Amino acid sequence: MDKLLITGGQSLNGVVRASGAKNAALPILAATLLTKQPITIKNLPHLHDITTMLELLGSMGCGVVVDEKMNVQLDVSTVNRTEAPYELVKTMRASILVLGPLVSHFGEAIVSLPGGCAIGSRPVDLHLRGLEAMGADIQVVGGNIVAKVDGRLKGARIFFDKVTVTGTENLLMAAALADGRSVLENAAREPEVVDLAECLIAMGAKITGHGTDTITIDGVEELFGTEYSVMPDRIETGTFLVAAAITAGKVKVIDTDVHSMEAVLAKLEEAGASVEVGEDWIELDMQGRRPKAVNISTAPYPAFPTDMQAQFVALNAIADGVGRVTENIFENRFMHVDEMLRMGADIEVNGNTAIVKGGSALKGAPVMATDLRASASLVLSALVAEGDTKIDRIYHIDRGYECIEEKFGSLGAKISRVLN
Ligand code: UD1
């Protein structure tokens, strides 16, 4: 199995392009199930999760043509199976995103119920309750969600007790073809939800309020083909900027989305980085300094994203001072801490808060990636550690970071993919 070998101690410098956002691309690909016309999605990142979603759509009979730039042409008119099997769902929980579009467009869906995962139990009850409120009959049979509706779903007012990103996306897609008006209250405001809504609007959907916590959808009878380009990845962008900060370097991320980065940029500035932004680029210059520790508390957008939490634990580990990092979204998202302790970090986890004492001189060690974002923190720690770090189970990293060794390598990191 592939591993990443990183020799730490290089200051990162240079320019890197942000890839398309995985978490926007996945719902947008699922949304193509809502039209019978050919549709083209551009700026997809080259990642395992994207391949899994394309495989899932292909397994339903959808025509999928990918060109060398990862632009994908999809043709749903040939779909003859409305099922997401366990083999695919178990490798990618976001497969649940096909549930709303399938039941809304085809009147039926069988989607394997996603089980627990490394970062907690992650239920999908709010997705199911919302679809029921729209008139779907939902049963869980043999580990599968079996959803059916006679005729069209009906528009409904849906209040989420908890802000859920994929839950909002699933119901937004379902509502786009429902009969009548739906109002999603306490909806997720994440930029990826907005990108999905913009794609649906380009397909002919009638949606307002996306980007706020109340989204109104007036269902239409039919959606159309279009060409849509996925937004840049704010988490990948943030990870490159932390890499610059942690190695006292200077990195410019181009073709990115500046507006979705506010909470993260504010924390990087608080850590002592000089940050400059243009229309579609961000440059972070650490001017050779060690960062200052910062306190982080994760919450739904526009607050600090849980997907950047692990990266800031790594930053705090080598910073001046003590940083408290509180995780409020997922119950078990500190698995990177045990691996970082093996590299010499000084971190104590108390409930949902990690108290990170800075100033550690991290040392390279063999470590294991446990989930996607946790693995990013190991890469960052390795970049600044003395000596070699070998990261095992990097399939987690490949789920979310496109060409990680090429991209970090182009900034001066000593990083390579090795077989053992
Ligand atoms: C999405 C992102 C993930 C990110 C997360 C939070 C994708 C593909 N993944 O995951 O990268 O970390 O948002 O920003 O976009 N919950 C329920 N019931 C539900 C649904 C969620 O209780 O039906 C809870 C979850 O357990 C969690 C919280 O709500 O505690 C937020 O989860 P949610 O926003 O749904 O995360 P995902 O959409 O799975």
Coordinates of C-alpha atoms and ligand atoms in Angstrom, one line a residue:
M1 CA 0.0 0.0 0.0
D2 CA 1.3 3.5 -0.9
K3 CA 2.8 5.7 1.8
L4 CA 4.0 9.3 1.8
L5 CA 7.6 9.9 2.7
I6 CA 8.2 13.5 3.9
T7 CA 11.5 14.9 5.0
G8 CA 10.8 18.0 7.1
G9 CA 12.6 21.3 7.5
Q10 CA 12.0 23.0 4.1
S11 CA 10.3 26.4 4.1
L12 CA 7.5 26.3 1.5
N13 CA 7.6 29.0 -1.1
G14 CA 5.9 29.5 -4.4
V15 CA 2.6 29.5 -6.2
V16 CA 0.0 26.8 -6.3
R17 CA -3.4 26.5 -7.9
A18 CA -6.5 25.5 -5.9
S19 CA -8.4 22.4 -7.2
G20 CA -12.1 22.2 -7.6
A21 CA -13.9 21.7 -4.3
K22 CA -14.6 18.0 -3.5
N23 CA -17.5 18.9 -1.3
A24 CA -19.2 21.0 -4.0
A25 CA -18.4 18.6 -6.8
L26 CA -20.1 15.6 -5.0
P27 CA -23.6 17.2 -4.6
I28 CA -23.3 18.8 -8.1
L29 CA -22.6 15.4 -9.7
A30 CA -25.6 13.9 -7.7
A31 CA -27.7 16.8 -9.0
T32 CA -27.2 15.8 -12.6
L33 CA -29.6 12.9 -11.8
L34 CA -32.3 15.6 -11.9
T35 CA -32.3 16.2 -15.6
K36 CA -32.7 13.9 -18.6
Q37 CA -30.6 16.3 -20.8
P38 CA -26.8 16.0 -21.2
I39 CA -24.9 18.1 -18.8
T40 CA -21.3 19.0 -18.4
I41 CA -19.5 19.6 -15.1
K42 CA -16.1 21.3 -15.1
N43 CA -13.2 21.9 -12.7
L44 CA -13.7 18.5 -10.9
P45 CA -10.8 17.6 -8.7
H46 CA -9.0 14.4 -9.6
L47 CA -9.9 12.5 -6.4
H48 CA -11.0 9.0 -5.3
D49 CA -14.3 10.4 -3.9
I50 CA -15.1 11.9 -7.3
T51 CA -14.3 8.7 -9.1
T52 CA -16.5 6.8 -6.6
M53 CA -19.4 9.2 -7.4
L54 CA -18.9 8.8 -11.1
E55 CA -18.8 5.0 -10.7
L56 CA -22.0 5.2 -8.7
L57 CA -23.7 7.2 -11.4
G58 CA -22.3 4.9 -14.1
S59 CA -23.6 1.8 -12.1
M60 CA -27.1 3.3 -12.4
G61 CA -26.8 3.4 -16.2
C62 CA -25.8 7.1 -16.5
G63 CA -23.5 7.9 -19.4
V64 CA -20.2 9.3 -18.1
V65 CA -17.5 10.7 -20.4
V66 CA -14.5 12.3 -18.7
D67 CA -11.8 14.2 -20.6
E68 CA -8.2 14.7 -19.6
K69 CA -9.0 18.0 -17.8
M70 CA -11.6 16.2 -15.5
N71 CA -14.5 17.9 -17.3
V72 CA -17.3 15.3 -17.3
Q73 CA -20.3 14.9 -19.6
L74 CA -23.2 13.1 -18.0
D75 CA -26.2 11.6 -19.6
V76 CA -28.9 10.5 -17.2
S77 CA -31.4 9.6 -20.0
T78 CA -30.1 6.0 -19.9
V79 CA -30.5 5.5 -16.1
N80 CA -32.1 2.1 -15.5
R81 CA -31.3 1.4 -11.8
T82 CA -32.0 3.7 -8.9
E83 CA -29.8 2.1 -6.3
A84 CA -26.6 3.0 -4.4
P85 CA -25.2 -0.3 -3.2
Y86 CA -23.3 -0.9 0.1
E87 CA -20.0 -1.6 -1.7
L88 CA -19.9 2.1 -2.9
V89 CA -21.6 3.8 0.1
K90 CA -19.3 2.1 2.6
T91 CA -16.3 3.7 0.8
M92 CA -17.9 7.2 0.6
R93 CA -20.7 8.4 2.9
A94 CA -21.5 11.3 0.5
S95 CA -23.2 8.6 -1.7
I96 CA -26.2 9.5 0.4
L97 CA -26.4 12.6 -1.8
V98 CA -28.1 10.6 -4.6
L99 CA -31.1 9.8 -2.4
G100 CA -32.9 13.2 -2.8
P101 CA -32.4 13.5 -6.6
L102 CA -33.3 9.8 -7.3
V103 CA -36.6 9.9 -5.3
S104 CA -37.5 13.3 -6.7
H105 CA -36.8 12.5 -10.3
F106 CA -37.5 8.7 -10.5
G107 CA -40.0 8.3 -7.6
E108 CA -37.8 5.6 -6.0
A109 CA -34.4 5.0 -4.5
I110 CA -32.5 2.3 -2.6
V111 CA -29.5 3.7 -0.9
S112 CA -27.4 1.7 1.6
L113 CA -27.6 3.3 5.0
P114 CA -24.1 4.8 5.7
G115 CA -22.8 3.2 8.9
G116 CA -20.6 4.7 11.6
C117 CA -17.3 6.2 10.5
A118 CA -14.0 7.1 12.0
I119 CA -15.1 10.6 13.1
G120 CA -18.3 9.6 14.8
S121 CA -21.8 8.1 14.3
R122 CA -22.9 10.7 11.6
P123 CA -26.6 9.9 11.4
V124 CA -28.8 10.8 8.3
D125 CA -32.1 11.1 10.2
L126 CA -32.6 14.7 9.1
H127 CA -32.2 13.8 5.4
L128 CA -34.9 11.1 5.9
R129 CA -37.3 13.2 8.0
G130 CA -37.1 16.0 5.4
L131 CA -37.9 13.6 2.5
E132 CA -40.8 12.1 4.5
A133 CA -42.2 15.7 5.1
M134 CA -42.2 16.0 1.3
G135 CA -44.3 12.9 1.0
A136 CA -41.8 10.1 0.5
D137 CA -42.4 6.8 2.1
I138 CA -39.1 5.8 3.7
Q139 CA -38.3 2.3 5.2
V140 CA -35.0 0.9 6.3
V141 CA -34.8 -2.7 5.1
G142 CA -31.8 -4.9 5.4
G143 CA -29.4 -2.0 5.9
N144 CA -30.9 -0.1 2.9
I145 CA -32.9 3.1 2.9
V146 CA -35.9 2.3 0.6
A147 CA -37.6 5.5 -0.5
K148 CA -40.7 5.8 -2.7
V149 CA -43.2 8.4 -3.8
D150 CA -46.3 8.2 -5.9
G151 CA -46.1 11.0 -8.5
R152 CA -44.0 14.1 -7.4
L153 CA -42.7 15.0 -4.0
K154 CA -44.7 17.8 -2.4
G155 CA -43.1 21.1 -1.4
A156 CA -42.8 21.4 2.4
R157 CA -41.5 23.6 5.2
I158 CA -38.5 21.8 6.8
F159 CA -36.8 22.9 9.9
F160 CA -33.4 21.3 10.6
D161 CA -32.7 20.9 14.4
K162 CA -29.0 20.8 13.5
V163 CA -27.2 22.5 10.7
T164 CA -26.4 19.7 8.2
V165 CA -24.5 20.3 5.0
T166 CA -25.3 17.2 3.0
G167 CA -28.8 17.1 4.6
T168 CA -29.5 20.6 3.2
E169 CA -28.1 19.6 -0.1
N170 CA -30.2 16.4 -0.4
L171 CA -33.4 18.3 0.4
L172 CA -32.5 21.2 -1.9
M173 CA -32.1 18.8 -4.8
A174 CA -35.3 16.9 -3.9
A175 CA -37.2 20.2 -3.6
A176 CA -36.1 21.4 -7.0
L177 CA -38.4 19.0 -8.8
A178 CA -41.1 18.9 -6.1
D179 CA -44.7 20.1 -6.6
G180 CA -45.0 23.5 -4.9
R181 CA -42.8 25.6 -2.6
S182 CA -40.3 24.3 0.0
V183 CA -38.7 26.3 2.7
L184 CA -35.6 24.9 4.3
E185 CA -35.1 26.6 7.7
N186 CA -31.8 26.5 9.7
A187 CA -30.3 25.4 6.5
A188 CA -26.5 25.1 6.0
R189 CA -24.9 28.3 4.7
E190 CA -21.7 26.7 3.5
P191 CA -20.3 28.0 0.2
E192 CA -20.6 24.4 -1.3
V193 CA -24.4 24.6 -0.6
V194 CA -24.4 27.9 -2.5
D195 CA -22.4 26.4 -5.4
L196 CA -24.9 23.5 -5.6
A197 CA -27.8 26.0 -5.6
E198 CA -26.2 28.0 -8.4
C199 CA -25.7 24.8 -10.5
L200 CA -29.4 23.9 -9.9
I201 CA -30.4 27.5 -10.9
A202 CA -28.3 27.1 -14.1
M203 CA -30.4 23.9 -14.7
G204 CA -33.6 25.9 -14.4
A205 CA -34.4 25.5 -10.7
K206 CA -36.1 28.4 -8.8
I207 CA -34.2 28.9 -5.6
T208 CA -33.7 32.0 -3.4
G209 CA -32.0 32.6 -0.1
H210 CA -29.1 30.2 -0.6
G211 CA -26.2 31.4 1.5
T212 CA -28.6 32.3 4.3
D213 CA -30.3 30.0 6.8
T214 CA -33.6 30.1 5.0
I215 CA -33.7 28.7 1.4
T216 CA -36.9 28.9 -0.6
I217 CA -37.4 26.5 -3.5
D218 CA -40.3 26.7 -6.0
G219 CA -40.3 23.3 -7.5
V220 CA -40.4 23.0 -11.3
E221 CA -41.6 20.1 -13.5
E222 CA -38.3 19.7 -15.4
L223 CA -34.7 20.7 -15.2
F224 CA -32.3 21.1 -18.1
G225 CA -28.8 20.4 -19.2
T226 CA -26.1 23.0 -18.7
E227 CA -22.4 23.5 -18.3
Y228 CA -21.2 24.3 -14.8
S229 CA -17.8 24.8 -13.3
V230 CA -17.3 23.7 -9.6
M231 CA -16.0 26.3 -7.1
P232 CA -12.4 26.2 -5.8
D233 CA -11.6 24.1 -2.7
R234 CA -11.5 26.3 0.4
I235 CA -10.2 23.5 2.6
E236 CA -7.3 22.6 0.2
T237 CA -6.5 26.3 0.0
G238 CA -6.5 26.7 3.7
T239 CA -4.2 23.6 4.1
F240 CA -1.6 25.2 1.7
L241 CA -1.8 28.4 3.7
V242 CA -1.2 26.6 7.0
A243 CA 1.7 24.8 5.3
A244 CA 3.3 28.1 4.5
A245 CA 2.6 29.4 8.1
I246 CA 4.0 26.3 9.8
T247 CA 7.2 26.2 7.7
A248 CA 7.7 30.0 8.0
G249 CA 7.4 30.3 4.2
K250 CA 5.5 32.3 1.6
V251 CA 2.8 30.7 -0.6
K252 CA 0.3 32.2 -3.0
V253 CA -2.7 30.1 -3.8
I254 CA -4.3 31.1 -7.1
D255 CA -7.7 30.4 -8.7
T256 CA -9.2 30.2 -5.3
D257 CA -12.3 31.6 -3.6
V258 CA -11.3 34.4 -1.3
H259 CA -14.7 35.1 0.2
S260 CA -15.2 31.6 1.6
M261 CA -12.0 31.9 3.6
E262 CA -12.7 34.6 6.1
A263 CA -12.7 32.7 9.4
V264 CA -9.5 30.8 8.4
L265 CA -7.6 33.9 7.2
A266 CA -8.5 35.8 10.4
K267 CA -6.9 33.0 12.4
L268 CA -3.8 32.9 10.2
E269 CA -3.4 36.7 10.7
E270 CA -3.9 36.2 14.5
A271 CA -1.1 33.6 14.3
G272 CA 1.1 36.4 12.9
A273 CA 1.0 35.8 9.2
S274 CA 0.8 38.6 6.7
V275 CA -2.0 37.8 4.4
E276 CA -2.8 39.6 1.1
V277 CA -5.8 38.8 -1.1
G278 CA -6.7 39.6 -4.7
E279 CA -9.9 38.8 -6.6
D280 CA -9.0 35.1 -6.9
W281 CA -5.8 34.6 -5.0
I282 CA -4.4 34.7 -1.4
E283 CA -0.8 35.1 -0.5
L284 CA 0.5 34.2 3.0
D285 CA 3.9 35.4 4.1
M286 CA 5.2 34.3 7.4
Q287 CA 8.4 36.3 6.9
G288 CA 10.5 33.6 8.5
R289 CA 8.7 33.8 11.8
R290 CA 7.3 31.1 14.0
P291 CA 3.5 31.4 14.3
K292 CA 1.7 32.3 17.5
A293 CA -0.7 29.8 19.0
V294 CA -4.4 30.5 18.3
N295 CA -7.7 29.3 19.9
I296 CA -10.1 27.7 17.5
S297 CA -13.7 26.7 18.0
T298 CA -15.4 24.9 15.1
A299 CA -19.0 25.7 14.0
P300 CA -21.1 25.8 10.9
Y301 CA -20.2 28.4 8.2
P302 CA -19.4 31.3 8.4
A303 CA -17.6 30.2 11.6
F304 CA -14.4 28.2 11.6
P305 CA -14.7 25.0 9.6
T306 CA -14.3 21.6 11.3
D307 CA -12.4 20.5 8.1
M308 CA -9.6 22.9 9.0
Q309 CA -9.4 22.0 12.7
A310 CA -6.7 19.3 12.5
Q311 CA -4.5 21.6 10.4
F312 CA -4.6 24.2 13.2
V313 CA -3.7 21.6 15.8
A314 CA -0.6 21.0 13.8
L315 CA 0.1 24.7 13.6
N316 CA -0.4 25.2 17.3
A317 CA 2.0 22.3 18.1
I318 CA 5.0 24.2 16.8
A319 CA 3.7 27.7 17.6
D320 CA 4.6 30.1 20.5
G321 CA 2.2 29.7 23.3
V322 CA -0.8 27.5 24.1
G323 CA -3.8 27.1 21.8
R324 CA -7.2 25.6 22.7
V325 CA -8.9 23.8 19.9
T326 CA -12.6 23.0 20.4
E327 CA -14.4 20.7 18.1
N328 CA -18.2 21.2 18.1
I329 CA -19.4 19.4 15.0
F330 CA -18.1 15.8 15.2
E331 CA -17.7 13.7 18.3
N332 CA -14.4 11.9 17.5
R333 CA -12.3 14.2 15.5
F334 CA -9.1 14.2 17.4
M335 CA -7.6 11.0 16.1
H336 CA -4.7 12.9 14.6
V337 CA -3.6 13.9 18.2
D338 CA -2.4 10.4 19.1
E339 CA -0.3 10.3 15.9
M340 CA 1.1 13.8 16.5
L341 CA 2.1 12.8 20.0
R342 CA 4.3 10.1 18.4
M343 CA 6.0 13.0 16.6
G344 CA 6.7 14.8 19.9
A345 CA 3.7 17.2 20.1
D346 CA 2.5 18.2 23.5
I347 CA -1.3 17.9 23.3
E348 CA -3.9 17.0 25.9
V349 CA -7.5 16.2 24.9
N350 CA -10.1 17.1 27.4
G351 CA -13.6 16.3 26.1
N352 CA -14.1 18.1 22.9
T353 CA -11.1 20.4 23.4
A354 CA -7.5 19.8 22.6
I355 CA -5.0 21.9 24.6
V356 CA -2.0 22.3 22.4
K357 CA 1.2 23.5 24.1
G358 CA 3.3 25.0 21.4
G359 CA 7.1 25.1 20.9
S360 CA 7.5 21.4 20.3
A361 CA 10.4 20.4 18.1
L362 CA 8.5 17.7 16.1
K363 CA 10.5 14.7 15.1
G364 CA 9.8 12.5 12.1
A365 CA 8.1 9.1 12.9
P366 CA 6.1 6.5 11.1
V367 CA 2.4 7.6 11.5
M368 CA -1.0 6.5 10.2
A369 CA -3.7 8.5 8.6
T370 CA -7.0 7.9 10.2
D371 CA -9.4 10.1 8.2
L372 CA -9.2 12.7 5.5
R373 CA -8.6 15.9 7.5
A374 CA -6.6 14.2 10.3
S375 CA -4.2 13.1 7.6
A376 CA -3.7 16.6 6.4
S377 CA -2.4 17.5 9.9
L378 CA 0.1 14.7 9.7
V379 CA 1.4 16.0 6.4
L380 CA 1.7 19.5 7.9
S381 CA 3.5 18.2 11.0
A382 CA 5.9 16.2 8.8
L383 CA 6.8 19.2 6.7
V384 CA 8.1 20.9 9.8
A385 CA 9.5 17.9 11.7
E386 CA 13.1 17.0 11.9
G387 CA 13.9 14.0 9.8
D388 CA 11.7 11.6 7.9
T389 CA 8.0 10.9 8.4
K390 CA 6.3 8.0 6.7
I391 CA 2.5 8.3 6.6
D392 CA 0.6 5.1 6.1
R393 CA -3.0 4.6 4.9
I394 CA -2.8 7.6 2.6
Y395 CA -5.9 6.6 0.7
H396 CA -7.5 8.9 3.2
I397 CA -5.4 11.8 1.9
D398 CA -6.1 10.9 -1.7
R399 CA -9.9 11.2 -1.0
G400 CA -9.5 14.9 -0.5
Y401 CA -6.2 16.3 -1.8
E402 CA -5.4 16.2 -5.5
C403 CA -1.9 15.3 -6.5
I404 CA -0.7 16.1 -3.0
E405 CA 3.0 15.2 -3.6
E406 CA 3.2 17.2 -6.9
K407 CA 1.5 20.2 -5.4
F408 CA 3.6 20.3 -2.1
G409 CA 6.7 19.3 -4.1
S410 CA 6.2 22.3 -6.4
L411 CA 6.4 24.5 -3.2
G412 CA 9.7 23.0 -2.2
A413 CA 8.6 20.2 0.1
K414 CA 10.6 17.0 0.1
I415 CA 7.7 14.6 -0.4
S416 CA 7.3 11.4 -2.3
R417 CA 5.0 8.4 -2.7
V418 CA 6.7 5.2 -1.7
L419 CA 5.5 1.6 -1.7
N420 CA 6.7 0.7 1.8
Ligands
UD1_1 C1 -20.2 17.7 5.4 C2 -18.9 17.7 4.7 C3 -17.7 17.4 5.7 C4 -17.8 18.5 6.8 C5 -19.2 18.6 7.4 C6 -19.3 19.7 8.4 C7 -19.4 16.8 2.5 C8 -19.4 15.7 1.5 N1 -18.9 16.6 3.7 O1 -20.4 16.5 6.0 O2 -16.5 17.5 5.0 O3 -16.9 18.1 7.8 O4 -20.1 18.8 6.4 O5 -19.0 20.9 7.8 O6 -19.9 17.9 2.1 N2 -26.3 15.3 11.8 C9 -27.3 14.7 12.4 N3 -28.3 14.2 11.6 C10 -28.3 14.2 10.2 C11 -27.2 14.9 9.6 C12 -26.2 15.4 10.4 O7 -27.4 14.6 13.6 O8 -29.2 13.8 9.5 C13 -25.1 15.8 12.6 C14 -23.8 15.1 12.3 O9 -23.6 14.0 13.1 C15 -22.8 16.2 12.7 C16 -23.5 17.5 12.3 O10 -24.9 17.2 12.2 O11 -22.7 16.2 14.1 C17 -23.1 18.1 11.0 O12 -23.0 17.1 10.1 P1 -23.2 17.4 8.5 O13 -23.2 18.9 8.2 O14 -24.4 16.7 8.1 O15 -21.9 16.7 7.9 P2 -21.9 16.1 6.5 O16 -22.9 16.7 5.6 O17 -21.9 14.6 6.6

